[in-house]
PDB file of C-alpha atoms in Angstrom:
ATOM      1  CA  MET J   1      96.331 108.130 104.033  1.00  0.00           C
ATOM      2  CA  ALA J   2      95.812 104.585 105.940  1.00  0.00           C
ATOM      3  CA  PHE J   3      97.712 104.339 109.332  1.00  0.00           C
ATOM      4  CA  SER J   4      99.546 101.597 108.189  1.00  0.00           C
ATOM      5  CA  SER J   5     101.396 103.280 105.344  1.00  0.00           C
ATOM      6  CA  ASP J   6     105.190 104.052 105.960  1.00  0.00           C
ATOM      7  CA  PRO J   7     105.695 107.623 105.823  1.00  0.00           C
ATOM      8  CA  LEU J   8     109.583 107.103 104.380  1.00  0.00           C
ATOM      9  CA  ASP J   9     108.701 104.833 101.700  1.00  0.00           C
ATOM     10  CA  GLU J  10     108.726 107.336  98.623  1.00  0.00           C
ATOM     11  CA  LEU J  11     110.876 110.331  97.519  1.00  0.00           C
ATOM     12  CA  ARG J  12     108.370 113.063  97.784  1.00  0.00           C
ATOM     13  CA  VAL J  13     109.611 116.910  96.404  1.00  0.00           C
ATOM     14  CA  PRO J  14     106.880 119.196  97.171  1.00  0.00           C
ATOM     15  CA  ASP J  15     105.897 122.094  94.836  1.00  0.00           C
ATOM     16  CA  GLY J  16     108.283 124.793  94.402  1.00  0.00           C
ATOM     17  CA  THR J  17     111.311 123.173  95.938  1.00  0.00           C
ATOM     18  CA  SER J  18     115.014 124.440  94.287  1.00  0.00           C
ATOM     19  CA  ALA J  19     118.523 122.870  94.455  1.00  0.00           C
ATOM     20  CA  GLN J  20     120.528 126.091  94.665  1.00  0.00           C
ATOM     21  CA  GLU J  21     124.045 126.471  94.662  1.00  0.00           C
ATOM     22  CA  ARG J  22     124.890 124.837  97.672  1.00  0.00           C
ATOM     23  CA  ASP J  23     121.170 124.287  99.493  1.00  0.00           C
ATOM     24  CA  LEU J  24     117.807 122.381  99.337  1.00  0.00           C
ATOM     25  CA  VAL J  25     115.289 124.780  99.652  1.00  0.00           C
ATOM     26  CA  THR J  26     111.439 124.394 100.487  1.00  0.00           C
ATOM     27  CA  ASP J  27     108.476 126.305 102.035  1.00  0.00           C
ATOM     28  CA  GLY J  28     107.732 123.062 104.168  1.00  0.00           C
ATOM     29  CA  ASP J  29     109.271 120.430 106.514  1.00  0.00           C
ATOM     30  CA  VAL J  30     112.335 118.186 105.751  1.00  0.00           C
ATOM     31  CA  ILE J  31     111.836 114.595 106.522  1.00  0.00           C
ATOM     32  CA  VAL J  32     114.988 112.562 106.097  1.00  0.00           C
ATOM     33  CA  GLY J  33     115.040 108.555 106.783  1.00  0.00           C
ATOM     34  CA  ALA J  34     117.700 107.020 108.509  1.00  0.00           C
ATOM     35  CA  ARG J  35     121.159 106.455 107.143  1.00  0.00           C
ATOM     36  CA  SER J  36     120.673 108.789 104.361  1.00  0.00           C
ATOM     37  CA  THR J  37     123.395 111.429 102.899  1.00  0.00           C
ATOM     38  CA  VAL J  38     122.373 114.326 101.697  1.00  0.00           C
ATOM     39  CA  GLU J  39     125.284 116.449 100.303  1.00  0.00           C
ATOM     40  CA  PHE J  40     123.293 119.610 100.447  1.00  0.00           C
ATOM     41  CA  GLY J  41     122.519 121.532 103.042  1.00  0.00           C
ATOM     42  CA  VAL J  42     118.717 122.048 103.774  1.00  0.00           C
ATOM     43  CA  ARG J  43     116.402 125.186 104.433  1.00  0.00           C
ATOM     44  CA  GLY J  44     113.013 124.498 105.666  1.00  0.00           C
ATOM     45  CA  HIS J  45     110.018 125.035 108.330  1.00  0.00           C
ATOM     46  CA  ASN J  46     110.721 121.713 110.562  1.00  0.00           C
ATOM     47  CA  VAL J  47     113.650 119.610 109.624  1.00  0.00           C
ATOM     48  CA  LEU J  48     113.797 116.137 111.076  1.00  0.00           C
ATOM     49  CA  ALA J  49     116.407 113.434 110.215  1.00  0.00           C
ATOM     50  CA  GLY J  50     116.616 109.898 111.265  1.00  0.00           C
ATOM     51  CA  GLU J  51     119.362 108.103 112.679  1.00  0.00           C
ATOM     52  CA  GLY J  52     123.234 108.272 110.951  1.00  0.00           C
ATOM     53  CA  THR J  53     122.099 110.753 108.495  1.00  0.00           C
ATOM     54  CA  ARG J  54     124.554 112.753 107.091  1.00  0.00           C
ATOM     55  CA  PHE J  55     124.327 116.679 105.684  1.00  0.00           C
ATOM     56  CA  GLY J  56     127.169 117.871 103.303  1.00  0.00           C
ATOM     57  CA  GLY J  57     125.929 121.521 104.376  1.00  0.00           C
ATOM     58  CA  SER J  58     124.157 123.601 106.862  1.00  0.00           C
ATOM     59  CA  ILE J  59     120.658 123.214 108.332  1.00  0.00           C
ATOM     60  CA  GLU J  60     118.156 126.292 108.564  1.00  0.00           C
ATOM     61  CA  ALA J  61     114.923 125.387 110.032  1.00  0.00           C
ATOM     62  CA  SER J  62     112.385 128.310 110.657  1.00  0.00           C
ATOM     63  CA  GLY J  63     110.388 125.828 113.411  1.00  0.00           C
ATOM     64  CA  ASP J  64     112.286 122.829 115.105  1.00  0.00           C
ATOM     65  CA  CYS J  65     114.893 120.973 114.398  1.00  0.00           C
ATOM     66  CA  ARG J  66     115.351 117.246 115.474  1.00  0.00           C
ATOM     67  CA  LEU J  67     118.438 114.989 114.829  1.00  0.00           C
ATOM     68  CA  ASP J  68     118.813 111.309 115.709  1.00  0.00           C
ATOM     69  CA  MET J  69     121.606 109.886 117.351  1.00  0.00           C
ATOM     70  CA  TRP J  70     124.857 109.486 114.955  1.00  0.00           C
ATOM     71  CA  CYS J  71     123.715 112.412 112.527  1.00  0.00           C
ATOM     72  CA  ASP J  72     126.465 114.539 111.400  1.00  0.00           C
ATOM     73  CA  VAL J  73     126.239 117.964 109.760  1.00  0.00           C
ATOM     74  CA  ALA J  74     129.160 119.390 107.892  1.00  0.00           C
ATOM     75  CA  ASP J  75     128.392 123.182 108.618  1.00  0.00           C
ATOM     76  CA  ASN J  76     126.348 125.418 110.841  1.00  0.00           C
ATOM     77  CA  VAL J  77     122.721 124.448 112.768  1.00  0.00           C
ATOM     78  CA  LEU J  78     120.454 127.660 112.905  1.00  0.00           C
ATOM     79  CA  VAL J  79     116.726 126.797 114.425  1.00  0.00           C
ATOM     80  CA  GLY J  80     114.189 129.179 114.692  1.00  0.00           C
ATOM     81  CA  GLU J  81     112.323 127.234 117.625  1.00  0.00           C
ATOM     82  CA  ASN J  82     113.301 124.280 119.302  1.00  0.00           C
ATOM     83  CA  ALA J  83     116.374 121.734 118.783  1.00  0.00           C
ATOM     84  CA  TYR J  84     116.463 117.986 119.719  1.00  0.00           C
ATOM     85  CA  LEU J  85     119.764 116.292 119.207  1.00  0.00           C
ATOM     86  CA  GLY J  86     120.359 112.476 119.992  1.00  0.00           C
ATOM     87  CA  GLU J  87     123.611 111.080 121.241  1.00  0.00           C
ATOM     88  CA  ARG J  88     126.699 111.337 119.480  1.00  0.00           C
ATOM     89  CA  VAL J  89     125.374 113.918 116.658  1.00  0.00           C
ATOM     90  CA  HIS J  90     128.000 115.948 115.285  1.00  0.00           C
ATOM     91  CA  ILE J  91     127.929 119.422 114.102  1.00  0.00           C
ATOM     92  CA  ALA J  92     131.143 120.737 112.476  1.00  0.00           C
ATOM     93  CA  GLY J  93     129.977 124.580 112.604  1.00  0.00           C
ATOM     94  CA  GLU J  94     128.020 126.162 115.202  1.00  0.00           C
ATOM     95  CA  LEU J  95     124.665 125.722 116.681  1.00  0.00           C
ATOM     96  CA  LYS J  96     122.106 128.677 117.395  1.00  0.00           C
ATOM     97  CA  VAL J  97     118.740 127.726 118.574  1.00  0.00           C
ATOM     98  CA  ALA J  98     115.935 130.625 119.090  1.00  0.00           C
ATOM     99  CA  GLY J  99     114.188 128.365 121.804  1.00  0.00           C
ATOM    100  CA  ASP J 100     114.900 125.527 124.037  1.00  0.00           C
ATOM    101  CA  LEU J 101     117.825 122.789 123.442  1.00  0.00           C
ATOM    102  CA  ASP J 102     117.101 119.009 124.416  1.00  0.00           C
ATOM    103  CA  ILE J 103     120.705 117.503 123.739  1.00  0.00           C
ATOM    104  CA  GLY J 104     121.813 113.948 124.265  1.00  0.00           C
ATOM    105  CA  ASP J 105     125.218 112.380 125.631  1.00  0.00           C
ATOM    106  CA  ASP J 106     128.358 112.599 123.614  1.00  0.00           C
ATOM    107  CA  VAL J 107     127.357 115.288 121.194  1.00  0.00           C
ATOM    108  CA  GLU J 108     129.919 117.415 119.631  1.00  0.00           C
ATOM    109  CA  ILE J 109     129.402 120.877 118.311  1.00  0.00           C
ATOM    110  CA  GLU J 110     133.009 122.145 116.986  1.00  0.00           C
ATOM    111  CA  GLN J 111     132.379 125.918 117.002  1.00  0.00           C
ATOM    112  CA  GLY J 112     129.845 126.170 120.234  1.00  0.00           C
ATOM    113  CA  PHE J 113     126.249 126.579 120.506  1.00  0.00           C
ATOM    114  CA  GLU J 114     123.817 129.224 121.946  1.00  0.00           C
ATOM    115  CA  ALA J 115     120.537 128.722 122.946  1.00  0.00           C
ATOM    116  CA  ASN J 116     117.900 131.398 124.236  1.00  0.00           C
ATOM    117  CA  GLY J 117     115.588 128.896 126.099  1.00  0.00           C
ATOM    118  CA  TRP J 118     116.183 126.151 128.299  1.00  0.00           C
ATOM    119  CA  ILE J 119     118.968 123.496 127.950  1.00  0.00           C
ATOM    120  CA  VAL J 120     118.422 120.071 128.838  1.00  0.00           C
ATOM    121  CA  ILE J 121     121.033 117.263 128.526  1.00  0.00           C
ATOM    122  CA  ARG J 122     119.708 113.775 128.289  1.00  0.00           C
ATOM    123  CA  ASN J 123     118.726 111.673 125.332  1.00  0.00           C
ATOM    124  CA  PRO J 124     116.118 112.717 123.280  1.00  0.00           C
ATOM    125  CA  MET J 125     113.523 110.062 121.845  1.00  0.00           C
ATOM    126  CA  PRO J 126     114.580 109.204 118.384  1.00  0.00           C
ATOM    127  CA  THR J 127     112.246 111.367 115.637  1.00  0.00           C
ATOM    128  CA  ILE J 128     110.906 108.357 114.037  1.00  0.00           C
ATOM    129  CA  VAL J 129     110.118 106.843 117.328  1.00  0.00           C
ATOM    130  CA  PHE J 130     108.847 110.063 118.766  1.00  0.00           C
ATOM    131  CA  LEU J 131     106.108 110.675 115.567  1.00  0.00           C
ATOM    132  CA  PHE J 132     104.917 106.970 116.203  1.00  0.00           C
ATOM    133  CA  VAL J 133     104.683 107.052 119.917  1.00  0.00           C
ATOM    134  CA  TYR J 134     102.466 110.584 119.237  1.00  0.00           C
ATOM    135  CA  LEU J 135     100.358 108.906 116.747  1.00  0.00           C
ATOM    136  CA  LYS J 136      99.647 105.776 119.033  1.00  0.00           C
ATOM    137  CA  HIS J 137      98.905 108.200 122.009  1.00  0.00           C
ATOM    138  CA  LEU J 138      96.428 110.408 119.692  1.00  0.00           C
ATOM    139  CA  LEU J 139      94.519 106.961 118.505  1.00  0.00           C
ATOM    140  CA  LEU J 140      94.399 105.794 122.156  1.00  0.00           C
ATOM    141  CA  ILE J 141      92.527 108.482 123.305  1.00  0.00           C
ATOM    142  CA  GLY J 142      90.094 108.419 120.568  1.00  0.00           C
ATOM    143  CA  GLU J 143      91.810 111.512 118.532  1.00  0.00           C
ATOM    144  CA  ASP J 144      91.645 109.891 115.205  1.00  0.00           C
ATOM    145  CA  ASP J 145      90.883 113.031 113.377  1.00  0.00           C
ATOM    146  CA  ALA J 146      94.097 114.938 115.087  1.00  0.00           C
ATOM    147  CA  ALA J 147      96.048 111.765 113.934  1.00  0.00           C
ATOM    148  CA  GLN J 148      94.553 111.705 110.297  1.00  0.00           C
ATOM    149  CA  ARG J 149      95.778 115.509 110.060  1.00  0.00           C
ATOM    150  CA  LEU J 150      99.118 114.706 111.483  1.00  0.00           C
ATOM    151  CA  LEU J 151      99.874 112.088 108.726  1.00  0.00           C
ATOM    152  CA  SER J 152      98.718 114.362 106.225  1.00  0.00           C
ATOM    153  CA  GLN J 153     100.742 116.846 107.359  1.00  0.00           C
ATOM    154  CA  LEU J 154     103.800 114.967 107.277  1.00  0.00           C
ATOM    155  CA  THR J 155     103.406 112.974 104.092  1.00  0.00           C
ATOM    156  CA  ASP J 156     100.469 113.691 101.678  1.00  0.00           C
ATOM    157  CA  GLY J 157      99.743 117.411 102.529  1.00  0.00           C
ATOM    158  CA  GLY J 158      95.838 116.516 102.808  1.00  0.00           C
ATOM    159  CA  GLU J 159      93.151 119.199 103.009  1.00  0.00           C
ATOM    160  CA  GLU J 160      93.909 120.348 106.519  1.00  0.00           C
ATOM    161  CA  ALA J 161      97.563 120.158 105.926  1.00  0.00           C
ATOM    162  CA  ALA J 162     100.131 122.742 107.860  1.00  0.00           C
ATOM    163  CA  PRO J 163      99.950 125.943 105.790  1.00  0.00           C
ATOM    164  CA  VAL J 164     103.766 125.852 105.391  1.00  0.00           C
ATOM    165  CA  GLY J 165     103.452 123.470 102.477  1.00  0.00           C
ATOM    166  CA  ASP J 166     103.964 119.721 101.994  1.00  0.00           C
ATOM    167  CA  PRO J 167     107.173 118.364 103.165  1.00  0.00           C
ATOM    168  CA  LEU J 168     110.268 117.388 101.348  1.00  0.00           C
ATOM    169  CA  VAL J 169     110.485 113.391 102.101  1.00  0.00           C
ATOM    170  CA  ILE J 170     114.087 111.702 101.871  1.00  0.00           C
ATOM    171  CA  PRO J 171     113.425 107.964 102.208  1.00  0.00           C
ATOM    172  CA  ARG J 172     115.834 105.742 104.168  1.00  0.00           C
ATOM    173  CA  ASN J 173     119.144 104.876 102.571  1.00  0.00           C
ATOM    174  CA  ALA J 174     119.119 107.636 100.222  1.00  0.00           C
ATOM    175  CA  SER J 175     121.642 109.585  98.654  1.00  0.00           C
ATOM    176  CA  VAL J 176     120.800 112.775  97.214  1.00  0.00           C
ATOM    177  CA  ASN J 177     123.877 115.315  95.732  1.00  0.00           C
ATOM    178  CA  ASP J 178     124.336 117.742  92.866  1.00  0.00           C
ATOM    179  CA  ASP J 179     125.006 114.835  90.416  1.00  0.00           C
ATOM    180  CA  ALA J 180     122.271 112.162  91.471  1.00  0.00           C
ATOM    181  CA  TRP J 181     119.520 111.765  93.651  1.00  0.00           C
ATOM    182  CA  ARG J 182     119.474 107.966  94.357  1.00  0.00           C
ATOM    183  CA  VAL J 183     116.723 106.116  96.010  1.00  0.00           C
ATOM    184  CA  SER J 184     115.256 102.496  95.635  1.00  0.00           C
ATOM    185  CA  THR J 185     111.527 103.566  96.188  1.00  0.00           C
ATOM    186  CA  PRO J 186     109.213 105.418  93.984  1.00  0.00           C
ATOM    187  CA  ALA J 187     109.892 109.303  93.314  1.00  0.00           C
ATOM    188  CA  THR J 188     107.301 111.823  93.062  1.00  0.00           C
ATOM    189  CA  ILE J 189     108.402 115.796  92.111  1.00  0.00           C
ATOM    190  CA  GLY J 190     105.661 118.448  92.512  1.00  0.00           C
ATOM    191  CA  ASP J 191     105.231 121.528  90.004  1.00  0.00           C
ATOM    192  CA  GLU J 192     107.611 124.188  89.336  1.00  0.00           C
ATOM    193  CA  CYS J 193     110.958 122.603  90.991  1.00  0.00           C
ATOM    194  CA  ARG J 194     114.240 123.173  90.104  1.00  0.00           C
ATOM    195  CA  LEU J 195     116.663 120.416  90.638  1.00  0.00           C
ATOM    196  CA  HIS J 196     120.266 119.435  90.101  1.00  0.00           C
ATOM    197  CA  GLY J 197     121.213 115.816  89.364  1.00  0.00           C
ATOM    198  CA  ASN J 198     120.120 112.623  87.837  1.00  0.00           C
ATOM    199  CA  VAL J 199     116.987 110.910  89.495  1.00  0.00           C
ATOM    200  CA  ARG J 200     117.217 107.372  90.172  1.00  0.00           C
ATOM    201  CA  ALA J 201     114.314 105.490  91.350  1.00  0.00           C
ATOM    202  CA  GLN J 202     111.532 102.565  91.129  1.00  0.00           C
ATOM    203  CA  THR J 203     109.034 104.678  89.547  1.00  0.00           C
ATOM    204  CA  ILE J 204     109.243 108.473  88.866  1.00  0.00           C
ATOM    205  CA  ASP J 205     106.027 110.865  88.859  1.00  0.00           C
ATOM    206  CA  ALA J 206     107.082 114.548  87.866  1.00  0.00           C
ATOM    207  CA  GLY J 207     104.736 117.392  87.893  1.00  0.00           C
ATOM    208  CA  GLU J 208     104.383 120.470  85.558  1.00  0.00           C
ATOM    209  CA  ARG J 209     106.634 123.441  84.769  1.00  0.00           C
ATOM    210  CA  ASN J 210     110.003 121.915  86.344  1.00  0.00           C
ATOM    211  CA  ASN J 211     113.674 122.347  85.636  1.00  0.00           C
ATOM    212  CA  ILE J 212     115.650 119.458  86.063  1.00  0.00           C
ATOM    213  CA  PHE J 213     119.109 119.541  85.158  1.00  0.00           C
ATOM    214  CA  GLY J 214     119.830 115.752  84.785  1.00  0.00           C
ATOM    215  CA  SER J 215     118.299 112.492  83.620  1.00  0.00           C
ATOM    216  CA  LEU J 216     115.403 110.264  84.807  1.00  0.00           C
ATOM    217  CA  ARG J 217     115.846 106.709  85.177  1.00  0.00           C
ATOM    218  CA  ALA J 218     113.779 104.189  86.557  1.00  0.00           C
ATOM    219  CA  ARG J 219     113.015 100.575  86.608  1.00  0.00           C
ATOM    220  CA  GLY J 220     109.428 101.195  86.242  1.00  0.00           C
ATOM    221  CA  ASP J 221     107.172 103.732  84.736  1.00  0.00           C
ATOM    222  CA  VAL J 222     108.040 107.402  84.074  1.00  0.00           C
ATOM    223  CA  ALA J 223     105.727 110.138  83.498  1.00  0.00           C
ATOM    224  CA  VAL J 224     106.854 113.766  83.010  1.00  0.00           C
ATOM    225  CA  GLY J 225     104.056 116.800  83.505  1.00  0.00           C
ATOM    226  CA  GLU J 226     103.575 119.467  81.230  1.00  0.00           C
ATOM    227  CA  GLY J 227     105.910 121.965  80.490  1.00  0.00           C
ATOM    228  CA  THR J 228     108.660 120.173  82.308  1.00  0.00           C
ATOM    229  CA  LYS J 229     112.335 120.554  80.835  1.00  0.00           C
ATOM    230  CA  ILE J 230     114.363 117.578  81.243  1.00  0.00           C
ATOM    231  CA  HIS J 231     118.184 118.250  80.607  1.00  0.00           C
ATOM    232  CA  GLY J 232     119.095 114.722  80.144  1.00  0.00           C
ATOM    233  CA  ASP J 233     117.831 111.280  79.030  1.00  0.00           C
ATOM    234  CA  VAL J 234     114.560 109.567  80.193  1.00  0.00           C
ATOM    235  CA  THR J 235     115.142 105.798  80.331  1.00  0.00           C
ATOM    236  CA  THR J 236     113.192 102.986  82.030  1.00  0.00           C
ATOM    237  CA  ARG J 237     114.231  99.124  82.500  1.00  0.00           C
ATOM    238  CA  ASP J 238     110.683  97.660  82.119  1.00  0.00           C
ATOM    239  CA  GLY J 239     108.341 100.449  82.191  1.00  0.00           C
ATOM    240  CA  SER J 240     106.573 103.185  80.108  1.00  0.00           C
ATOM    241  CA  VAL J 241     107.542 106.774  79.331  1.00  0.00           C
ATOM    242  CA  SER J 242     104.605 109.557  79.274  1.00  0.00           C
ATOM    243  CA  LEU J 243     105.662 113.120  78.052  1.00  0.00           C
ATOM    244  CA  GLY J 244     103.068 115.692  78.836  1.00  0.00           C
ATOM    245  CA  PRO J 245     102.207 118.521  76.507  1.00  0.00           C
ATOM    246  CA  ASP J 246     105.156 120.697  75.714  1.00  0.00           C
ATOM    247  CA  VAL J 247     107.549 118.633  77.650  1.00  0.00           C
ATOM    248  CA  ARG J 248     110.771 118.911  76.496  1.00  0.00           C
ATOM    249  CA  VAL J 249     113.884 116.213  76.494  1.00  0.00           C
ATOM    250  CA  LEU J 250     117.083 117.409  75.397  1.00  0.00           C
ATOM    251  CA  GLY J 251     118.701 113.521  75.660  1.00  0.00           C
ATOM    252  CA  ASP J 252     117.211 110.328  74.474  1.00  0.00           C
ATOM    253  CA  VAL J 253     114.307 108.131  75.186  1.00  0.00           C
ATOM    254  CA  SER J 254     114.425 104.526  75.704  1.00  0.00           C
ATOM    255  CA  CYS J 255     111.442 102.321  77.422  1.00  0.00           C
ATOM    256  CA  THR J 256     108.657  99.889  76.640  1.00  0.00           C
ATOM    257  CA  ASP J 257     105.790 102.014  75.496  1.00  0.00           C
ATOM    258  CA  LEU J 258     106.173 105.829  74.666  1.00  0.00           C
ATOM    259  CA  GLU J 259     103.407 108.325  74.999  1.00  0.00           C
ATOM    260  CA  LEU J 260     104.178 111.838  73.501  1.00  0.00           C
ATOM    261  CA  GLY J 261     101.620 114.692  74.282  1.00  0.00           C
ATOM    262  CA  PRO J 262     101.204 117.626  72.228  1.00  0.00           C
ATOM    263  CA  GLY J 263     103.961 119.676  71.677  1.00  0.00           C
ATOM    264  CA  ALA J 264     106.307 117.482  73.399  1.00  0.00           C
ATOM    265  CA  GLU J 265     109.773 117.329  72.085  1.00  0.00           C
ATOM    266  CA  VAL J 266     112.591 114.921  72.409  1.00  0.00           C
ATOM    267  CA  ASP J 267     115.907 116.226  71.120  1.00  0.00           C
ATOM    268  CA  GLY J 268     117.633 112.517  70.951  1.00  0.00           C
ATOM    269  CA  THR J 269     116.976 109.274  69.833  1.00  0.00           C
ATOM    270  CA  MET J 270     113.358 107.545  70.756  1.00  0.00           C
ATOM    271  CA  ARG J 271     113.680 103.758  71.465  1.00  0.00           C
ATOM    272  CA  ALA J 272     110.595 101.760  72.209  1.00  0.00           C
ATOM    273  CA  ASP J 273     110.415  98.157  72.629  1.00  0.00           C
ATOM    274  CA  GLY J 274     106.104  98.010  72.307  1.00  0.00           C
ATOM    275  CA  GLU J 275     104.145 100.928  70.873  1.00  0.00           C
ATOM    276  CA  ILE J 276     105.097 104.788  70.282  1.00  0.00           C
ATOM    277  CA  THR J 277     101.856 107.192  70.571  1.00  0.00           C
ATOM    278  CA  MET J 278     101.680 110.763  69.572  1.00  0.00           C
ATOM    279  CA  GLN J 279      98.709 112.906  70.535  1.00  0.00           C
ATOM    280  CA  THR J 280      97.682 115.874  68.706  1.00  0.00           C
ATOM    281  CA  THR J 281      96.220 119.192  69.578  1.00  0.00           C
ATOM    282  CA  GLU J 282      92.445 119.544  69.181  1.00  0.00           C
ATOM    283  CA  ARG J 283      91.398 121.653  65.844  1.00  0.00           C
ATOM    284  CA  ASP J 284      88.325 122.822  64.648  1.00  0.00           C
ATOM    285  CA  LEU J 285      86.237 121.215  62.168  1.00  0.00           C
ATOM    286  CA  GLU J 286      86.190 122.890  59.156  1.00  0.00           C
TER     287      GLU J 286
END
């Protein structure tokens, strides 16, 4: 990944992510851009949120938790290592930190807090600023490989990514709830995910064996991988739709060009302004 790339320019849902009754659960890190609203609670390794982010449930981080200024959490925050809270963060529940707590001015924790390590009251550096300052430091001292590994861990899950898995990345100004995932960026969904809500994005690339309880709608192309089940419509304004082998869409499909893989099923109506291509399985020659 190039150093000039923005790590928050895409919704990225890693393999195995599930939207349970109240929480988004993933094995890796959770990175949320500024001024986003996540109506779920989140459970992951490290949880990092930009300025003005709002969470509608609790946060459970087995590693660190870093919340920028003006963040709001509607329930408890449980942290397995260290916590960093910017000024004017509001937590409606309690805060429990197994390690150190770095806390800014005017932080409100309604049900009290507990930290087993050091407690420092100051204004921690904002999360995104911290990441880029750390990257700049690595580059200045000539540690290009270390900087590349950090970017890979945070965004692409490269060859030397952290063993906890790829991060769940929610871009700036996003809205995520059990009704809809709304972003103005491309969206990439990994394999074997279970998600609730309609996905609205610039383009959508869904992996294999997912179960998505909602529709997919994009301005551009939509691609759905093998064995995925969509409990709703698949529509695009100006792009094409590609359904992999054994995909099932329980609603309608509307697009410019439509490609159906072997065994793909659409229960509703298929509307395509351009071409419809239907692939078949290979058969032995008689």
